[in-house]
mmCIF file of C-alpha atoms and ligand atoms in Angstrom:
data_model
loop_
_atom_site.group_PDB
_atom_site.id
_atom_site.type_symbol
_atom_site.label_atom_id
_atom_site.label_comp_id
_atom_site.label_asym_id
_atom_site.label_seq_id
_atom_site.Cartn_x
_atom_site.Cartn_y
_atom_site.Cartn_z
ATOM 1 C CA UNK A 3 0.000 0.000 0.000
ATOM 2 C CA UNK A 4 1.179 3.536 -0.627
ATOM 3 C CA UNK A 5 2.075 5.731 2.325
ATOM 4 C CA UNK A 6 -0.784 7.235 4.302
ATOM 5 C CA UNK A 7 -1.581 10.900 3.674
ATOM 6 C CA UNK A 8 -3.105 12.562 6.737
ATOM 7 C CA UNK A 9 -5.043 15.789 6.246
ATOM 8 C CA UNK A 10 -6.014 17.933 9.191
ATOM 9 C CA UNK A 11 -9.061 20.209 8.867
ATOM 10 C CA UNK A 12 -8.078 22.597 11.628
ATOM 11 C CA UNK A 13 -11.022 24.968 12.030
ATOM 12 C CA UNK A 14 -13.919 24.631 9.569
ATOM 13 C CA UNK A 15 -16.751 27.130 9.422
ATOM 14 C CA UNK A 16 -19.183 25.757 11.988
ATOM 15 C CA UNK A 17 -17.453 24.788 15.250
ATOM 16 C CA UNK A 18 -17.063 27.500 17.899
ATOM 17 C CA UNK A 19 -14.875 28.063 20.962
ATOM 18 C CA UNK A 20 -18.020 27.211 22.957
ATOM 19 C CA UNK A 21 -17.970 23.755 21.356
ATOM 20 C CA UNK A 22 -14.271 23.353 22.133
ATOM 21 C CA UNK A 23 -12.156 26.163 23.639
ATOM 22 C CA UNK A 24 -9.090 24.700 21.894
ATOM 23 C CA UNK A 25 -10.478 25.488 18.408
ATOM 24 C CA UNK A 26 -7.921 27.584 16.461
ATOM 25 C CA UNK A 27 -9.649 30.664 15.059
ATOM 26 C CA UNK A 28 -7.222 33.568 14.589
ATOM 27 C CA UNK A 29 -4.480 33.400 11.913
ATOM 28 C CA UNK A 30 -1.924 33.085 14.722
ATOM 29 C CA UNK A 31 -3.793 30.200 16.363
ATOM 30 C CA UNK A 32 -4.304 28.470 13.012
ATOM 31 C CA UNK A 33 -0.596 28.760 12.120
ATOM 32 C CA UNK A 34 0.373 27.339 15.529
ATOM 33 C CA UNK A 35 -2.071 24.439 15.085
ATOM 34 C CA UNK A 36 -0.717 23.819 11.560
ATOM 35 C CA UNK A 37 2.813 23.455 12.943
ATOM 36 C CA UNK A 38 1.648 21.109 15.694
ATOM 37 C CA UNK A 39 -0.200 18.839 13.256
ATOM 38 C CA UNK A 40 2.805 18.820 10.891
ATOM 39 C CA UNK A 41 5.006 17.731 13.804
ATOM 40 C CA UNK A 42 2.423 15.075 14.703
ATOM 41 C CA UNK A 43 2.438 13.596 11.161
ATOM 42 C CA UNK A 44 -0.082 15.443 8.967
ATOM 43 C CA UNK A 45 1.000 16.354 5.441
ATOM 44 C CA UNK A 46 -1.968 18.531 4.369
ATOM 45 C CA UNK A 47 -3.928 21.232 6.205
ATOM 46 C CA UNK A 48 -7.450 22.025 5.030
ATOM 47 C CA UNK A 49 -7.936 25.703 5.870
ATOM 48 C CA UNK A 50 -10.923 27.892 6.692
ATOM 49 C CA UNK A 51 -10.764 31.496 7.874
ATOM 50 C CA UNK A 52 -12.684 33.431 10.515
ATOM 51 C CA UNK A 53 -13.432 37.084 11.239
ATOM 52 C CA UNK A 54 -12.294 38.594 14.513
ATOM 53 C CA UNK A 55 -15.677 37.788 16.055
ATOM 54 C CA UNK A 56 -15.201 34.114 15.131
ATOM 55 C CA UNK A 57 -17.720 34.083 12.272
ATOM 56 C CA UNK A 58 -16.638 32.363 9.034
ATOM 57 C CA UNK A 59 -15.149 34.396 6.180
ATOM 58 C CA UNK A 60 -13.674 33.591 2.777
ATOM 59 C CA UNK A 61 -11.896 36.973 2.640
ATOM 60 C CA UNK A 62 -8.686 36.294 0.766
ATOM 61 C CA UNK A 63 -6.689 38.735 2.865
ATOM 62 C CA UNK A 64 -7.411 36.613 5.946
ATOM 63 C CA UNK A 65 -6.413 33.437 4.071
ATOM 64 C CA UNK A 66 -3.252 35.209 2.883
ATOM 65 C CA UNK A 67 -2.354 36.076 6.452
ATOM 66 C CA UNK A 68 -2.989 32.510 7.636
ATOM 67 C CA UNK A 69 -0.779 31.014 4.903
ATOM 68 C CA UNK A 70 1.958 33.624 5.417
ATOM 69 C CA UNK A 71 2.043 32.858 9.141
ATOM 70 C CA UNK A 72 2.128 29.101 8.462
ATOM 71 C CA UNK A 73 5.130 29.450 6.153
ATOM 72 C CA UNK A 74 6.882 31.880 8.531
ATOM 73 C CA UNK A 75 7.110 29.092 11.098
ATOM 74 C CA UNK A 76 9.115 27.093 8.522
ATOM 75 C CA UNK A 77 6.185 24.719 8.027
ATOM 76 C CA UNK A 78 6.309 22.782 4.709
ATOM 77 C CA UNK A 79 2.818 21.294 5.050
ATOM 78 C CA UNK A 80 0.607 21.254 1.917
ATOM 79 C CA UNK A 81 -1.841 24.175 1.957
ATOM 80 C CA UNK A 82 -5.402 23.337 0.936
ATOM 81 C CA UNK A 83 -7.948 26.160 0.987
ATOM 82 C CA UNK A 84 -11.696 25.703 1.285
ATOM 83 C CA UNK A 85 -14.011 26.786 -1.494
ATOM 84 C CA UNK A 86 -16.970 25.530 0.536
ATOM 85 C CA UNK A 87 -16.837 28.320 3.060
ATOM 86 C CA UNK A 88 -20.053 28.344 5.056
ATOM 87 C CA UNK A 89 -23.699 27.698 4.204
ATOM 88 C CA UNK A 90 -25.261 30.819 2.675
ATOM 89 C CA UNK A 91 -22.099 32.378 1.237
ATOM 90 C CA UNK A 92 -22.141 33.440 -2.416
ATOM 91 C CA UNK A 93 -19.961 31.640 -4.988
ATOM 92 C CA UNK A 94 -17.960 34.878 -5.463
ATOM 93 C CA UNK A 95 -17.128 34.960 -1.753
ATOM 94 C CA UNK A 96 -16.256 31.271 -1.646
ATOM 95 C CA UNK A 97 -13.780 31.138 -4.532
ATOM 96 C CA UNK A 98 -11.584 34.038 -3.318
ATOM 97 C CA UNK A 99 -8.708 32.142 -1.616
ATOM 98 C CA UNK A 100 -7.919 30.162 -4.793
ATOM 99 C CA UNK A 101 -7.005 33.414 -6.552
ATOM 100 C CA UNK A 102 -4.108 34.018 -4.149
ATOM 101 C CA UNK A 103 -2.107 31.847 -6.507
ATOM 102 C CA UNK A 104 -1.553 33.684 -9.768
ATOM 103 C CA UNK A 105 -0.353 32.612 -13.181
ATOM 104 C CA UNK A 106 2.527 34.593 -14.682
ATOM 105 C CA UNK A 107 2.823 35.267 -18.397
ATOM 106 C CA UNK A 108 5.614 32.663 -18.731
ATOM 107 C CA UNK A 109 3.176 30.024 -17.500
ATOM 108 C CA UNK A 110 4.702 29.655 -14.035
ATOM 109 C CA UNK A 111 2.668 30.216 -10.914
ATOM 110 C CA UNK A 112 3.394 32.478 -8.006
ATOM 111 C CA UNK A 113 1.804 34.186 -5.041
ATOM 112 C CA UNK A 114 3.023 36.053 -1.997
ATOM 113 C CA UNK A 115 6.490 37.474 -1.593
ATOM 114 C CA UNK A 116 9.737 35.508 -1.975
ATOM 115 C CA UNK A 117 10.943 34.645 1.513
ATOM 116 C CA UNK A 118 13.205 31.645 0.983
ATOM 117 C CA UNK A 119 10.419 29.605 2.590
ATOM 118 C CA UNK A 120 7.867 27.617 0.625
ATOM 119 C CA UNK A 121 5.443 30.084 -0.992
ATOM 120 C CA UNK A 122 2.347 31.032 1.013
ATOM 121 C CA UNK A 123 -0.207 30.180 -1.645
ATOM 122 C CA UNK A 124 -2.736 27.401 -2.061
ATOM 123 C CA UNK A 125 -1.522 24.132 -3.555
ATOM 124 C CA UNK A 126 -4.911 22.437 -3.250
ATOM 125 C CA UNK A 127 -8.537 23.578 -2.955
ATOM 126 C CA UNK A 128 -11.636 21.675 -1.912
ATOM 127 C CA UNK A 129 -14.335 21.330 -4.569
ATOM 128 C CA UNK A 130 -17.761 19.977 -3.627
ATOM 129 C CA UNK A 131 -19.530 18.440 -6.597
ATOM 130 C CA UNK A 132 -23.175 18.681 -5.596
ATOM 131 C CA UNK A 133 -25.767 20.144 -3.254
ATOM 132 C CA UNK A 134 -26.489 18.586 0.129
ATOM 133 C CA UNK A 135 -28.676 19.415 3.107
ATOM 134 C CA UNK A 136 -26.335 20.509 5.890
ATOM 135 C CA UNK A 137 -28.000 20.342 9.296
ATOM 136 C CA UNK A 138 -30.860 22.820 9.016
ATOM 137 C CA UNK A 139 -29.287 24.583 6.034
ATOM 138 C CA UNK A 140 -28.503 23.750 2.416
ATOM 139 C CA UNK A 141 -24.924 23.605 1.123
ATOM 140 C CA UNK A 142 -25.778 24.826 -2.349
ATOM 141 C CA UNK A 143 -23.579 23.902 -5.309
ATOM 142 C CA UNK A 144 -25.396 24.349 -8.611
ATOM 143 C CA UNK A 145 -24.022 22.623 -11.736
ATOM 144 C CA UNK A 146 -22.936 25.960 -13.247
ATOM 145 C CA UNK A 147 -21.235 27.115 -10.031
ATOM 146 C CA UNK A 148 -19.385 23.802 -9.691
ATOM 147 C CA UNK A 149 -18.071 24.154 -13.254
ATOM 148 C CA UNK A 150 -17.068 27.739 -12.590
ATOM 149 C CA UNK A 151 -15.193 26.778 -9.424
ATOM 150 C CA UNK A 152 -13.442 23.946 -11.289
ATOM 151 C CA UNK A 153 -12.367 26.343 -14.057
ATOM 152 C CA UNK A 154 -10.983 28.949 -11.629
ATOM 153 C CA UNK A 155 -9.128 26.244 -9.661
ATOM 154 C CA UNK A 156 -7.656 24.961 -12.944
ATOM 155 C CA UNK A 157 -6.730 28.431 -14.199
ATOM 156 C CA UNK A 158 -4.827 29.140 -10.997
ATOM 157 C CA UNK A 159 -2.850 25.878 -11.178
ATOM 158 C CA UNK A 160 -4.344 24.496 -7.951
ATOM 159 C CA UNK A 161 -5.152 20.797 -7.452
ATOM 160 C CA UNK A 162 -8.812 20.227 -6.551
ATOM 161 C CA UNK A 163 -9.823 17.735 -3.887
ATOM 162 C CA UNK A 164 -13.288 16.440 -4.712
ATOM 163 C CA UNK A 165 -15.482 16.658 -1.611
ATOM 164 C CA UNK A 166 -18.108 13.919 -1.734
ATOM 165 C CA UNK A 167 -20.973 14.357 0.746
ATOM 166 C CA UNK A 168 -23.249 11.846 -0.996
ATOM 167 C CA UNK A 169 -22.975 9.145 -3.656
ATOM 168 C CA UNK A 170 -24.355 11.218 -6.554
ATOM 169 C CA UNK A 171 -21.463 13.634 -6.191
ATOM 170 C CA UNK A 172 -19.061 10.963 -7.502
ATOM 171 C CA UNK A 173 -20.949 10.898 -10.779
ATOM 172 C CA UNK A 174 -20.838 14.706 -10.998
ATOM 173 C CA UNK A 175 -17.097 14.674 -10.299
ATOM 174 C CA UNK A 176 -16.509 12.153 -13.088
ATOM 175 C CA UNK A 177 -18.472 14.372 -15.489
ATOM 176 C CA UNK A 178 -16.086 17.221 -14.645
ATOM 177 C CA UNK A 179 -13.174 14.888 -15.369
ATOM 178 C CA UNK A 180 -14.683 13.963 -18.761
ATOM 179 C CA UNK A 181 -15.002 17.652 -19.606
ATOM 180 C CA UNK A 182 -11.345 18.179 -18.704
ATOM 181 C CA UNK A 183 -12.244 20.531 -15.844
ATOM 182 C CA UNK A 184 -10.581 18.446 -13.140
ATOM 183 C CA UNK A 185 -7.447 16.361 -13.643
ATOM 184 C CA UNK A 186 -7.529 12.550 -13.406
ATOM 185 C CA UNK A 187 -5.216 12.701 -10.377
ATOM 186 C CA UNK A 188 -7.637 14.835 -8.327
ATOM 187 C CA UNK A 189 -8.217 12.942 -5.065
ATOM 188 C CA UNK A 190 -11.672 12.227 -3.663
ATOM 189 C CA UNK A 191 -12.532 12.997 -0.042
ATOM 190 C CA UNK A 192 -15.607 11.292 1.383
ATOM 191 C CA UNK A 193 -17.208 13.556 3.983
ATOM 192 C CA UNK A 194 -19.433 11.098 5.832
ATOM 193 C CA UNK A 195 -21.938 11.646 8.610
ATOM 194 C CA UNK A 196 -23.138 15.209 7.911
ATOM 195 C CA UNK A 197 -26.823 15.528 8.884
ATOM 196 C CA UNK A 198 -28.303 15.476 5.368
ATOM 197 C CA UNK A 199 -25.457 13.623 3.662
ATOM 198 C CA UNK A 200 -24.386 9.988 3.412
ATOM 199 C CA UNK A 201 -24.238 8.270 6.841
ATOM 200 C CA UNK A 202 -20.809 7.524 8.295
ATOM 201 C CA UNK A 203 -21.037 3.747 8.340
ATOM 202 C CA UNK A 204 -18.589 1.047 7.174
ATOM 203 C CA UNK A 205 -21.131 -0.229 4.644
ATOM 204 C CA UNK A 206 -21.495 3.202 3.031
ATOM 205 C CA UNK A 207 -17.724 3.708 2.936
ATOM 206 C CA UNK A 208 -17.263 0.421 1.081
ATOM 207 C CA UNK A 209 -20.010 1.430 -1.340
ATOM 208 C CA UNK A 210 -18.342 4.795 -2.071
ATOM 209 C CA UNK A 211 -14.912 3.196 -2.538
ATOM 210 C CA UNK A 212 -16.375 0.623 -4.936
ATOM 211 C CA UNK A 213 -18.054 3.422 -6.898
ATOM 212 C CA UNK A 214 -14.729 5.079 -7.784
ATOM 213 C CA UNK A 215 -12.852 4.463 -11.008
ATOM 214 C CA UNK A 216 -9.849 2.121 -10.834
ATOM 215 C CA UNK A 217 -6.815 3.762 -9.253
ATOM 216 C CA UNK A 218 -8.591 6.832 -7.859
ATOM 217 C CA UNK A 219 -7.035 8.119 -4.640
ATOM 218 C CA UNK A 220 -9.456 8.724 -1.773
ATOM 219 C CA UNK A 221 -9.603 9.830 1.818
ATOM 220 C CA UNK A 222 -12.358 9.823 4.393
ATOM 221 C CA UNK A 223 -13.457 12.588 6.745
ATOM 222 C CA UNK A 224 -15.826 11.033 9.260
ATOM 223 C CA UNK A 225 -18.005 13.542 11.090
ATOM 224 C CA UNK A 226 -18.256 13.325 14.888
ATOM 225 C CA UNK A 227 -18.193 9.807 16.240
ATOM 226 C CA UNK A 228 -17.725 8.396 12.719
ATOM 227 C CA UNK A 229 -14.222 9.897 12.534
ATOM 228 C CA UNK A 230 -12.217 7.198 14.284
ATOM 229 C CA UNK A 231 -13.859 4.028 12.879
ATOM 230 C CA UNK A 232 -13.865 5.323 9.296
ATOM 231 C CA UNK A 233 -10.264 6.533 9.571
ATOM 232 C CA UNK A 234 -9.252 3.086 10.791
ATOM 233 C CA UNK A 235 -11.027 1.487 7.846
ATOM 234 C CA UNK A 236 -9.255 3.847 5.433
ATOM 235 C CA UNK A 237 -5.862 2.887 6.846
ATOM 236 C CA UNK A 238 -6.704 -0.798 6.286
ATOM 237 C CA UNK A 239 -8.248 -0.346 2.828
ATOM 238 C CA UNK A 240 -5.433 1.740 1.319
ATOM 239 C CA UNK A 241 -7.288 5.036 1.491
ATOM 240 C CA UNK A 242 -6.189 8.198 3.267
ATOM 241 C CA UNK A 243 -7.457 10.029 6.338
ATOM 242 C CA UNK A 244 -8.781 13.461 7.269
ATOM 243 C CA UNK A 245 -9.264 14.349 10.914
ATOM 244 C CA UNK A 246 -9.556 17.662 12.739
ATOM 245 C CA UNK A 247 -11.857 20.023 14.587
ATOM 246 C CA UNK A 248 -13.798 20.939 11.437
ATOM 247 C CA UNK A 249 -15.226 17.424 11.475
ATOM 248 C CA UNK A 250 -15.032 16.435 15.141
ATOM 249 C CA UNK A 251 -14.115 18.322 18.312
ATOM 250 C CA UNK A 252 -14.059 15.216 20.539
ATOM 251 C CA UNK A 253 -11.282 12.780 21.344
ATOM 252 C CA UNK A 254 -13.675 10.197 22.811
ATOM 253 C CA UNK A 255 -17.324 10.118 23.868
ATOM 254 C CA UNK A 256 -17.820 13.133 26.135
ATOM 255 C CA UNK A 257 -14.107 14.041 26.092
ATOM 256 C CA UNK A 258 -13.103 17.135 24.118
ATOM 257 C CA UNK A 259 -9.905 16.908 22.058
ATOM 258 C CA UNK A 260 -7.003 18.908 23.467
ATOM 259 C CA UNK A 261 -5.795 19.896 20.006
ATOM 260 C CA UNK A 262 -5.927 19.001 16.343
ATOM 261 C CA UNK A 263 -2.486 17.449 16.816
ATOM 262 C CA UNK A 264 -3.888 15.021 19.376
ATOM 263 C CA UNK A 265 -6.291 13.696 16.717
ATOM 264 C CA UNK A 266 -3.490 13.412 14.144
ATOM 265 C CA UNK A 267 -1.152 11.669 16.601
ATOM 266 C CA UNK A 268 -3.748 8.970 17.222
ATOM 267 C CA UNK A 269 -3.995 8.249 13.469
ATOM 268 C CA UNK A 270 -0.198 8.015 13.247
ATOM 269 C CA UNK A 271 -0.172 5.505 16.133
ATOM 270 C CA UNK A 272 -2.936 3.454 14.533
ATOM 271 C CA UNK A 273 -1.169 3.453 11.159
ATOM 272 C CA UNK A 274 2.008 2.256 12.818
ATOM 273 C CA UNK A 275 0.200 -0.549 14.631
ATOM 274 C CA UNK A 276 -1.484 -1.571 11.375
ATOM 275 C CA UNK A 277 1.756 -1.530 9.380
ATOM 276 C CA UNK A 278 1.065 1.545 7.227
ATOM 277 C CA UNK A 279 3.838 4.123 6.818
ATOM 278 C CA UNK A 280 2.891 7.812 6.941
ATOM 279 C CA UNK A 281 3.811 10.250 4.126
ATOM 280 C CA UNK A 282 5.721 13.477 4.785
ATOM 281 C CA UNK A 283 4.482 16.582 2.880
ATOM 282 C CA UNK A 284 6.984 16.267 0.019
ATOM 283 C CA UNK A 285 6.176 12.577 -0.377
ATOM 284 C CA UNK A 286 2.494 13.497 -0.503
ATOM 285 C CA UNK A 287 3.266 16.199 -3.112
ATOM 286 C CA UNK A 288 4.915 13.548 -5.311
ATOM 287 C CA UNK A 289 2.041 11.100 -4.827
ATOM 288 C CA UNK A 290 -0.565 13.767 -5.642
ATOM 289 C CA UNK A 291 1.389 15.142 -8.595
ATOM 290 C CA UNK A 292 1.752 18.673 -7.217
ATOM 291 C CA UNK A 293 5.506 18.683 -6.695
ATOM 292 C CA UNK A 294 7.572 20.877 -8.962
ATOM 293 C CA UNK A 295 4.894 23.559 -9.403
ATOM 294 C CA UNK A 296 6.193 26.903 -8.363
HETATM 295 N N1 KMH B 1 -18.646 24.404 5.724
HETATM 296 C C1 KMH B 1 -19.343 23.537 4.818
HETATM 297 C C2 KMH B 1 -20.691 24.124 4.483
HETATM 298 C C3 KMH B 1 -15.291 22.742 2.087
HETATM 299 O O1 KMH B 1 -14.527 23.212 2.901
HETATM 300 O O2 KMH B 1 -15.036 22.710 0.889
HETATM 301 C C4 KMH B 1 -18.608 23.269 3.579
HETATM 302 C C5 KMH B 1 -17.213 22.848 3.693
HETATM 303 C C6 KMH B 1 -16.631 22.185 2.492
HETATM 304 O O3 KMH B 1 -16.554 23.007 4.701
HETATM 305 ZN ZN1 ZN B 2 -13.987 22.627 4.912
#
């Protein structure tokens, strides 16, 4: 089996400090959490941004500050920005952070100032390929908006990660592939257990995995109590794992997690016990086909 890629979704758009006081919210807190999860064994961070009052924002200046602070700590973790944002945001708001990476006239990509550190721009972006009820709200992704997001992600040289909240979204993702709007190496991430989406059960995970084309790379992000069992299954099945406060603020039933790093460290221990080596960020870049892009 290939090495395990661990993604940590540090903050999300929904959890609050009331849910877990250890939730990283400010750019400084997010950069600190990103370093801790890198040291614990994660190779990708999935990023969301917040306003000063803690409410979600897709403002690219806040994302720019988060990524700058992450790189300033010498952190080489892969930077994945959200294009999902929060329920109710407009597509224009949501796509902003992708544009922090710009294409130069010679075809190379850049963003941020040269610091001698890895550049502070997005290497990956999440791309949800359908609409799903999301608790009491609706996470709206119309066919035309999905195509538009895919085009902008492509134009900015960013690798999309296909966020699959329900089975029909796999079909939509494959349509985008056929149209040449997402590359064949774009990984799938099954977000399982959202109220309104596919349940986070072993049976459903097997069904989603079997629905993918041969050779497709996938990870699973189990919501709440589904996080640990589904992550364990992914380690065993050759998939990859996403953990973090965006999806689950608990370590065990009734016990809040101390940090995102605590959740990552448990996956690293499990992988070790189960005989699966863990990928470092550069190894993950090679596996995902994003190494070499500047
Ligand atoms: N906050 C959810 C409504 C993503 O990051 O791409 C959507 C979300 C997905 O978090
Ligand atoms: Zn997200």
